[in-house]
Short mmCIF file of C-alpha atoms (C1' of nucleotides) in Angstrom, two decimals:
data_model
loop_
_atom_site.label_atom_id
_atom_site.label_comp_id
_atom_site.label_asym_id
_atom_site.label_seq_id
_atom_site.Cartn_x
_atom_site.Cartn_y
_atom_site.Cartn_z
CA UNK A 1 86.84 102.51 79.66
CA UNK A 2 90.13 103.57 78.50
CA UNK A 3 92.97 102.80 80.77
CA UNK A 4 95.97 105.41 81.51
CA UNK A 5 97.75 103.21 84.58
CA UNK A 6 99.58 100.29 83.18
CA UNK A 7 97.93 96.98 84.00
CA UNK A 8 100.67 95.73 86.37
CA UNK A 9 100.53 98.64 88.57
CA UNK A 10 99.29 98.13 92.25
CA UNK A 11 96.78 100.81 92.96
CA UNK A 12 94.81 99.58 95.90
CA UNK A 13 98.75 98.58 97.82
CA UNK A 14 99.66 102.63 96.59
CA UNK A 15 96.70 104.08 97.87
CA UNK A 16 97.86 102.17 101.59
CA UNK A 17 101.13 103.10 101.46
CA UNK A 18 100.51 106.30 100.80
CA UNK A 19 97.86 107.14 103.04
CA UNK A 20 99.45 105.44 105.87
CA UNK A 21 102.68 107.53 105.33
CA UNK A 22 100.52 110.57 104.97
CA UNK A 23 98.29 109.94 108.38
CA UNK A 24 101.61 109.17 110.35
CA UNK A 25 103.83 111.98 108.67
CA UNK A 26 101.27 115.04 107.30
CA UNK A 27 102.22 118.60 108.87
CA UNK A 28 100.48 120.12 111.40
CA UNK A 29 98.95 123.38 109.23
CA UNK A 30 96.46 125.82 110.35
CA UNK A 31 93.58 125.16 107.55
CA UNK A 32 93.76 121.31 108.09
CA UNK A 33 92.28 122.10 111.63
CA UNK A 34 88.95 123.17 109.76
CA UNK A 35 88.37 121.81 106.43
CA UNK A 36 85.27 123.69 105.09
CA UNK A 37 85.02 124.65 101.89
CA UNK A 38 85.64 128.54 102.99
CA UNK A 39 88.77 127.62 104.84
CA UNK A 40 90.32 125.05 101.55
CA UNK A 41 89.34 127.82 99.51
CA UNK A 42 91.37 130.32 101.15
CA UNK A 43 94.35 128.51 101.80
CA UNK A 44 94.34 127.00 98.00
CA UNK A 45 94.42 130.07 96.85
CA UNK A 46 96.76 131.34 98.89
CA UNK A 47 99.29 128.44 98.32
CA UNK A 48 98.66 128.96 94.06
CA UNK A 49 102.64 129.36 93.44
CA UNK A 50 103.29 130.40 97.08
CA UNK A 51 104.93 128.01 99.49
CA UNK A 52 103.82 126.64 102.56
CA UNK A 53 105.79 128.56 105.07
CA UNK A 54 105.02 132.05 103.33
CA UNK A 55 101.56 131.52 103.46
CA UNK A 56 100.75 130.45 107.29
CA UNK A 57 100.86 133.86 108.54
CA UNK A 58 98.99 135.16 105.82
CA UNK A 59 96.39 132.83 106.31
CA UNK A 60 95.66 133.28 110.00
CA UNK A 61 95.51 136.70 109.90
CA UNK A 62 92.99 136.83 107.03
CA UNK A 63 90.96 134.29 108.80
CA UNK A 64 90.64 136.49 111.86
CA UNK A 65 90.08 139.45 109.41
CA UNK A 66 87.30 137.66 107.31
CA UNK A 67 86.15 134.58 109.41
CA UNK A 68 83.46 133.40 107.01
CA UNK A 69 82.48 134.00 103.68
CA UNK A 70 80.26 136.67 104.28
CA UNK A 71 82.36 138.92 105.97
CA UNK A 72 84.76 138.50 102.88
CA UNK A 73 82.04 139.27 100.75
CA UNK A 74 81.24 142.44 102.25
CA UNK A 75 85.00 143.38 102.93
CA UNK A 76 86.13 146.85 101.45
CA UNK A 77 88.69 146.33 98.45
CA UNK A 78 91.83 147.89 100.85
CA UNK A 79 90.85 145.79 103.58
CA UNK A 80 91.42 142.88 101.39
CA UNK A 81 94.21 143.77 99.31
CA UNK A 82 95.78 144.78 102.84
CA UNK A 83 95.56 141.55 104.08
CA UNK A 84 97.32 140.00 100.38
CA UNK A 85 100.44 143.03 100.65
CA UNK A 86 103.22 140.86 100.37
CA UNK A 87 102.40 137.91 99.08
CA UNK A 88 102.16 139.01 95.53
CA UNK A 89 99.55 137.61 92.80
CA UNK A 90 96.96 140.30 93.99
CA UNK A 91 94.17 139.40 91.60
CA UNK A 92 93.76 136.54 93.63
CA UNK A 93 92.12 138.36 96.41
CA UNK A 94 90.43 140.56 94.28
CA UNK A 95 89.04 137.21 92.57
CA UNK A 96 88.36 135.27 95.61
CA UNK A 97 86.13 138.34 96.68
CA UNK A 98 84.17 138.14 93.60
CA UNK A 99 83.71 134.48 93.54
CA UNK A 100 83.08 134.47 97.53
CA UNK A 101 80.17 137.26 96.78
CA UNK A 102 78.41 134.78 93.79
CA UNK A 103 78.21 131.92 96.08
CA UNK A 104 76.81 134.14 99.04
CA UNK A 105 74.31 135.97 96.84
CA UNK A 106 74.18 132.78 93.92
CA UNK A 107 74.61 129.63 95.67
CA UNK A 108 72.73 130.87 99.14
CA UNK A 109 75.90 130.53 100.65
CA UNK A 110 76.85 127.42 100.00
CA UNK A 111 80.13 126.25 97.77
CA UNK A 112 79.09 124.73 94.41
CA UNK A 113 79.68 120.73 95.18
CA UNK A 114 80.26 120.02 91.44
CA UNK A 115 83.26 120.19 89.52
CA UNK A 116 81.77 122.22 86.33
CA UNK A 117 79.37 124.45 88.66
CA UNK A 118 82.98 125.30 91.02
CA UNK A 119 84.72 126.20 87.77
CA UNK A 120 82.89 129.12 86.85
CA UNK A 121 83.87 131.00 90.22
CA UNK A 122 86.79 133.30 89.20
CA UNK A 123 90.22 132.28 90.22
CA UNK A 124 89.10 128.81 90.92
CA UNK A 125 91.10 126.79 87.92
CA UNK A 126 91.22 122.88 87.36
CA UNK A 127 93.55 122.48 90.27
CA UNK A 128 91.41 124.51 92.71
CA UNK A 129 88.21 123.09 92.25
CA UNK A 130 89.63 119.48 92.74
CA UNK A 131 91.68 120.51 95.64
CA UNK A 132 88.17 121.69 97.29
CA UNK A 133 86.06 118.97 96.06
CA UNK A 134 88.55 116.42 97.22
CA UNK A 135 89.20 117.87 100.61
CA UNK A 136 86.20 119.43 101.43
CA UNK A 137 83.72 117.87 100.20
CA UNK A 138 85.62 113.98 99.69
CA UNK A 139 84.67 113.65 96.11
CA UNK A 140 87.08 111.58 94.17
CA UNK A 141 88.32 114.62 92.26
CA UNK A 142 92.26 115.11 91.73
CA UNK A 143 94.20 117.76 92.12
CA UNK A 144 96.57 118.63 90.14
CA UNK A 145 100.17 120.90 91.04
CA UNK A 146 103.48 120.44 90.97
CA UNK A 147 104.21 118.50 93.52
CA UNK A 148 102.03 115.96 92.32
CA UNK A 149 103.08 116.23 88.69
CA UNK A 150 106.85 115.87 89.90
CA UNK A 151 105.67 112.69 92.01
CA UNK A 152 103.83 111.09 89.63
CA UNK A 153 106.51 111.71 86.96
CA UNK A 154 107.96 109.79 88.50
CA UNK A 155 106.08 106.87 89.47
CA UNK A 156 104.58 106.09 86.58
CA UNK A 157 107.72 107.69 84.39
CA UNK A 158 105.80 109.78 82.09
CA UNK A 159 108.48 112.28 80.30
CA UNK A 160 105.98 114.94 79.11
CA UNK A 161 106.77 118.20 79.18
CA UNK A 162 104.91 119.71 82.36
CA UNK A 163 105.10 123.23 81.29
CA UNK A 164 102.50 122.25 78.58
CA UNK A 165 98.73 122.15 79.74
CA UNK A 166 98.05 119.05 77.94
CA UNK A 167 99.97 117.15 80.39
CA UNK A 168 98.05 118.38 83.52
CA UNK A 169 95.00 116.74 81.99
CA UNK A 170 97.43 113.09 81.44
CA UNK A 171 97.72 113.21 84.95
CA UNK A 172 94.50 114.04 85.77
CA UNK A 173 93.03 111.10 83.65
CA UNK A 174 95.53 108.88 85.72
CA UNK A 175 94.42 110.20 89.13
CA UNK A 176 90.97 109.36 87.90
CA UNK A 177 92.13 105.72 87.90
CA UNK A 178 94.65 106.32 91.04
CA UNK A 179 92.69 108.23 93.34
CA UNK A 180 91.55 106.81 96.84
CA UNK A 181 87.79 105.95 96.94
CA UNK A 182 87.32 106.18 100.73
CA UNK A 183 89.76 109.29 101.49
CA UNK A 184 90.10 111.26 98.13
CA UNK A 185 91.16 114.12 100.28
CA UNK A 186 93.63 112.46 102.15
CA UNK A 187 94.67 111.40 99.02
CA UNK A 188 95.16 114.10 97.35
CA UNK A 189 97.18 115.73 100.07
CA UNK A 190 99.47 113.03 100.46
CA UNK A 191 100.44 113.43 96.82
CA UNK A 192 101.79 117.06 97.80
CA UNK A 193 102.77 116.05 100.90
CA UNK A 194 105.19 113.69 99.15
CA UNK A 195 106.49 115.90 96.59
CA UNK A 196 106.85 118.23 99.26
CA UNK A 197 108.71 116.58 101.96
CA UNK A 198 110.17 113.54 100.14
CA UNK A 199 110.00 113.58 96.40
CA UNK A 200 111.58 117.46 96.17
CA UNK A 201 112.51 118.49 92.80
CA UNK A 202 116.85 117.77 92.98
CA UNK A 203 117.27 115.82 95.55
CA UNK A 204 114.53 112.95 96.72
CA UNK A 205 114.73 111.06 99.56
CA UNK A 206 114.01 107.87 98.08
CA UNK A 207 115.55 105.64 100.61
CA UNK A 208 112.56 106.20 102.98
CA UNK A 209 109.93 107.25 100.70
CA UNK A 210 106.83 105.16 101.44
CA UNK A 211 105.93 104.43 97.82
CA UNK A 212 109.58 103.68 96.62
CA UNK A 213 108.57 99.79 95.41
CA UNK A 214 105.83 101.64 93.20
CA UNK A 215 108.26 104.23 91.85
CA UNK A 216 109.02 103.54 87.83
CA UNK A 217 111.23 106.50 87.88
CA UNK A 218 113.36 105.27 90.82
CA UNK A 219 113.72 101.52 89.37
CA UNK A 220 115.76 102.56 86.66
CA UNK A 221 117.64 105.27 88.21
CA UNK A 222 116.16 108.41 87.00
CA UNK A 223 114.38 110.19 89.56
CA UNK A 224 116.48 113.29 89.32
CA UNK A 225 115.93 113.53 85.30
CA UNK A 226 112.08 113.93 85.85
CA UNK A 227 109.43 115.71 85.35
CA UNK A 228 110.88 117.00 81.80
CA UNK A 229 110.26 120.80 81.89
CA UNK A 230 111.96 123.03 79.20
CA UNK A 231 112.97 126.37 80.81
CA UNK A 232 111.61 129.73 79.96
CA UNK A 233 113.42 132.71 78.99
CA UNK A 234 114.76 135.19 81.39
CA UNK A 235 112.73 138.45 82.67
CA UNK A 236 113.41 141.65 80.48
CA UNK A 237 115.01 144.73 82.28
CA UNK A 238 113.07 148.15 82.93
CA UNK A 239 114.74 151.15 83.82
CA UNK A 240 113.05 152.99 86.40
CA UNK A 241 113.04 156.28 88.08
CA UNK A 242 110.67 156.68 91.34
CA UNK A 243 109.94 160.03 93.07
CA UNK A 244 110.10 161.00 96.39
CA UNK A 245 107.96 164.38 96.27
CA UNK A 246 107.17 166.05 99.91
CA UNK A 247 105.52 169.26 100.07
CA UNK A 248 106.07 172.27 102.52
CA UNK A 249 104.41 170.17 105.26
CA UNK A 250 106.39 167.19 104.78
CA UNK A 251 103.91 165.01 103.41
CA UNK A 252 104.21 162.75 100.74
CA UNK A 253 102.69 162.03 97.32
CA UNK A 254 102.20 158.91 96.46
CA UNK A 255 100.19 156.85 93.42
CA UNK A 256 97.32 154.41 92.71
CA UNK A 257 98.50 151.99 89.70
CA UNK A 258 95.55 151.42 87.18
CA UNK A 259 92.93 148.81 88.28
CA UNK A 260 94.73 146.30 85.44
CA UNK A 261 97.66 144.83 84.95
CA UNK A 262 100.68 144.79 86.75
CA UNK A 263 100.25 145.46 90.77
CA UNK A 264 96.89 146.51 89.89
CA UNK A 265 95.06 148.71 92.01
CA UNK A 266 98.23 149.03 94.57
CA UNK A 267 99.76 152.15 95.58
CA UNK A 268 103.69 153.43 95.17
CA UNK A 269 105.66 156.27 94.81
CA UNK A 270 105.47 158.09 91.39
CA UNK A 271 107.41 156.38 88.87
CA UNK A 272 108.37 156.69 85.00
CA UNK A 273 109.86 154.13 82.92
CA UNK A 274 112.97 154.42 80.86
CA UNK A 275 112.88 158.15 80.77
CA UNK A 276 115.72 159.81 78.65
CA UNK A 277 115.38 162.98 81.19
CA UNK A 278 114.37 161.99 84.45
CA UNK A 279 114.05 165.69 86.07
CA UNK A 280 112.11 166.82 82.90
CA UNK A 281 109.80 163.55 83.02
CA UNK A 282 108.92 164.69 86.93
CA UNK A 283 108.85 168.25 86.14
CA UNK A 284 106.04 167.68 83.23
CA UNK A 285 103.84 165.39 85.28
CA UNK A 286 103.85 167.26 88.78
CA UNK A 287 105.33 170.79 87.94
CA UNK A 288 108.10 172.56 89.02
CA UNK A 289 110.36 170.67 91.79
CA UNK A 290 112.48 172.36 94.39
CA UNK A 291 116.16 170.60 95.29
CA UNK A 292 115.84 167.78 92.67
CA UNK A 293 118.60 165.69 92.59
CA UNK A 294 118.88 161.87 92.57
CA UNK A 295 120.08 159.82 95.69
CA UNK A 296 122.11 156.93 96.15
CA UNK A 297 118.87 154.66 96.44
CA UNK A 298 118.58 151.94 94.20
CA UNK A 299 116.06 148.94 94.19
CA UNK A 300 116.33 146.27 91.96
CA UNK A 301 113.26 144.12 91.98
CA UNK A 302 112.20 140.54 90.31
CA UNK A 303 109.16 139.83 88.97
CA UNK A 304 108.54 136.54 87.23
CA UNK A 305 108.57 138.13 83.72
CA UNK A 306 110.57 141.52 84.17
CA UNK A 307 113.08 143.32 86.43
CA UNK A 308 112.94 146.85 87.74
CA UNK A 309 115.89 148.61 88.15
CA UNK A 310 114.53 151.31 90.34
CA UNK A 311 116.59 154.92 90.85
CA UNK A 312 115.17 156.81 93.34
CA UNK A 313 115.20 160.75 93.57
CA UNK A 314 113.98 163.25 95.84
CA UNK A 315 112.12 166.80 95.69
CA UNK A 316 110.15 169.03 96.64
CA UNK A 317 106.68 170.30 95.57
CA UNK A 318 104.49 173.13 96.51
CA UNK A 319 100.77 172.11 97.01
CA UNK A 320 99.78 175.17 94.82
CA UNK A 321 102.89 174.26 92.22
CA UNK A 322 101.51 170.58 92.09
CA UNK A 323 99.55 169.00 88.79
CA UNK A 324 97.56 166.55 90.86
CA UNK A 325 95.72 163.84 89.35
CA UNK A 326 92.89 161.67 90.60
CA UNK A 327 95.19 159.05 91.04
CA UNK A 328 97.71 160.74 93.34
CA UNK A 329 97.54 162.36 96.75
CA UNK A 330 99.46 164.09 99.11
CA UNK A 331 99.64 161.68 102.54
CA UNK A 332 101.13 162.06 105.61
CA UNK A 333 104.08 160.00 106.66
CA UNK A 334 101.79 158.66 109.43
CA UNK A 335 99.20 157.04 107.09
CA UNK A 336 101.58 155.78 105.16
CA UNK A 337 100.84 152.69 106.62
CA UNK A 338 97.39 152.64 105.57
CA UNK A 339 97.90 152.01 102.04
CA UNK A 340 98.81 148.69 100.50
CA UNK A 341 102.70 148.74 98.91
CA UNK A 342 104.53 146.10 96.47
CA UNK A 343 107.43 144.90 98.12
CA UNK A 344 109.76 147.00 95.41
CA UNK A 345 108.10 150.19 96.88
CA UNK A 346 108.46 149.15 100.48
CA UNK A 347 112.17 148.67 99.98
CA UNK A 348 112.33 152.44 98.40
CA UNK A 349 110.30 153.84 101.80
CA UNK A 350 112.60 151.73 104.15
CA UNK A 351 115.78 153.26 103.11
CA UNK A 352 113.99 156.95 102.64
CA UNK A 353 112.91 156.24 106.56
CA UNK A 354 116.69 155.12 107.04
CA UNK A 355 118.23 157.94 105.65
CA UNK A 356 115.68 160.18 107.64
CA UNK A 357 113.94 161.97 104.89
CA UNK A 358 110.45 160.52 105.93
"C1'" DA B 1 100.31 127.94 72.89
"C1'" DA B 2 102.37 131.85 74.89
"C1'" DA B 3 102.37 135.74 77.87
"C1'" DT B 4 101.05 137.84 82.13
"C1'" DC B 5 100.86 138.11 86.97
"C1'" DG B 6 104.74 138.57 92.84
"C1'" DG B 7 107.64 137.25 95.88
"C1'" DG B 8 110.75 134.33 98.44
"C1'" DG B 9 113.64 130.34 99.38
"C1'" DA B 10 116.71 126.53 98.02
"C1'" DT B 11 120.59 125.05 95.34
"C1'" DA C 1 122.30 132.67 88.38
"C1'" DT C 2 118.41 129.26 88.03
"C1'" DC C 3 114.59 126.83 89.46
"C1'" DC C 4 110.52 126.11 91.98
"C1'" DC C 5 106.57 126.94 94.54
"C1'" DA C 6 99.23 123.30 96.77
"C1'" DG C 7 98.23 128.06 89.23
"C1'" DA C 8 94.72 131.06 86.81
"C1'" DT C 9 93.62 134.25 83.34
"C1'" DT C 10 94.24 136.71 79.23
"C1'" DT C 11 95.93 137.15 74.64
#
DNA sequence: AAATCGGGGAT
DNA sequence: ATCCCAGATTT
């Protein structure tokens, strides 16, 4: 057996320390009240890239909504991507639906208990499936994020680049050698719950973290230049112009983005990107507008890899005029609320409610 | 290996 | 502004 921990390193003492810091010191959070499979599942993939805090609501409501896996499984797709508006990363529901149906109609119910089986479900990735094995199930599986790739940086001062996915398997191979026989779970947890209250990225609290005399990083002074992650390039601007298009009764037409890609499958006003002519763009999809004119609305929306800088202008459209599509319809401002929004589009409908054109 | 896929909070 | 967050999938 090859070995990844240095010889001198005291495993069985850092397994104590930490698990004794974690038992006294873990938060209080809704899915460690019931750790089944179904409820790790949901709450791991809710917390893929999301923090803590943002997810809690999230996560209570869609365990009232879909209380077991079988009620997910039979969910309609609104209901679900409903329950996700907001938190962004909407494949993941759509995903965790799929995979949730294969183990109902596949695995009679019951979570695959290896980690090879686990990894075929969609959306369930390296971290995933050790994060449910481990706390779950208690199988000495790690579990892999951020927090414990900035924490064990550290300890064991390994300068790899973290953005690269060879490193996620160096720690991995560690953890193998690291991880807690008797509470893998615990374990596990305690590595995020670390990097999460006490080893934070800029500014660690080493003077009362429980593993300090373990800590490589933190022996020679360089907690704060670790983990080595080279930055990515910044998010490219789009110009775009959204639509708000009533017709003579005041209702409001509104579009379903393709099932792919970006926002997939969620609804928002009609939009064009970087159009020379914004009026002719509008006039050539929908047909002839009455009273266009652009407002003073403007949205200007991150995304991890681009920026919308959204105009938005106002018209409006006879229902015999219109060129409707499949993918549009005409709404009332009542059921408005029944459709699932990005958060770029609810900002545009907020200040068209403000300004008391809806 | 690099790009895609959301949104919010901390610094 | 920049980074980070209980990452996975596609190209």
């Amino acid at each position: 057996m090859v070995t990844k921990v240095e010889k001198n390193f005291k495993t069985v003492q850092f397994q104590t320390d930490l698990l004794n810091w974690y038992r006294e010191n873990k938060r209080d959070l809704p899915w460690r009240k019931q750790a089944t499979p179904y409820h790790v599942w949901v709450s791991e993939i809710m917390l893929q890239q999301t923090r803590v805090d943002t997810v809690i609501p999230y996560y209570e409501q869609f365990m009232r909504l879909f209380p077991n896996m079988e009620h997910l499984a039979y969910a309609k797709e609104e209901a679900i991507l409903k329950a996700w508006e907001g938190l962004g990363y909407y494949s993941r529901v759509r995903n965790l639906q799929v995979a949730v149906r294969e183990v109902v109609e596949q695995y009679g119910g019951v979570v695959p208990r290896t980690r090879k089986e686990i990894s075929t479900l969609k959306g369930i990735g390296p971290y995933t499936a050790g994060a449910i094995l481990s706390i779950a199930y208690g199988q000495r599986e790690p579990a892999v994020d951020g927090n414990v790739m900035r924490v064990l940086s550290r300890i064991l001062h390994i300068s790899d680049d973290i953005r690269k996915a060879a490193t996620r398997k160096k720690f991995e191979e560690c953890l193998y050698e690291l991880i807690d026989p008797d509470d893998p779970g615990s374990f596990n947890q305690g590595l995020m719950e670390l990097g999460a209250l006490i080893c934070t990225p800029t500014s660690p609290s080493c003077g009362v973290c429980p593993v300090q005399s373990h800590c490589q990083a933190f022996a020679v002074g360089i907690q704060t230049s670790l983990p080595v992650k080279t930055k990515k390039k910044k998010p490219k601007k789009v110009a775009i112009a959204s639509f708000l298009l009533q017709d003579e009764d005041g209702h409001v037409l509104i579009e379903k983005r393709p099932d792919q890609g970006l926002l997939a499958g969620l609804w928002q006003l009609p939009l064009v990107e970087s159009a020379s002519d914004v009026k002719a763009a509008c006039v050539e999809r929908y047909g002839e507008v009455i009273a266009f004119e652009k407002t003073a609305g403007y949205v200007k929306h991150v995304f991890t890899h681009l920026v919308w800088e959204i105009d938005l202008y106002k018209g409006m459209l006879r229902k015999q005029d219109a060129h409707m599509q499949e993918s549009h319809r005409f709404v009332p401002v009542a059921d408005l609320e029944q459709y699932t929004f990005p958060v770029s589009q609810q900002k545009l409908l907020s200040y068209a409610f403000e300004e008391g054109w809806l």
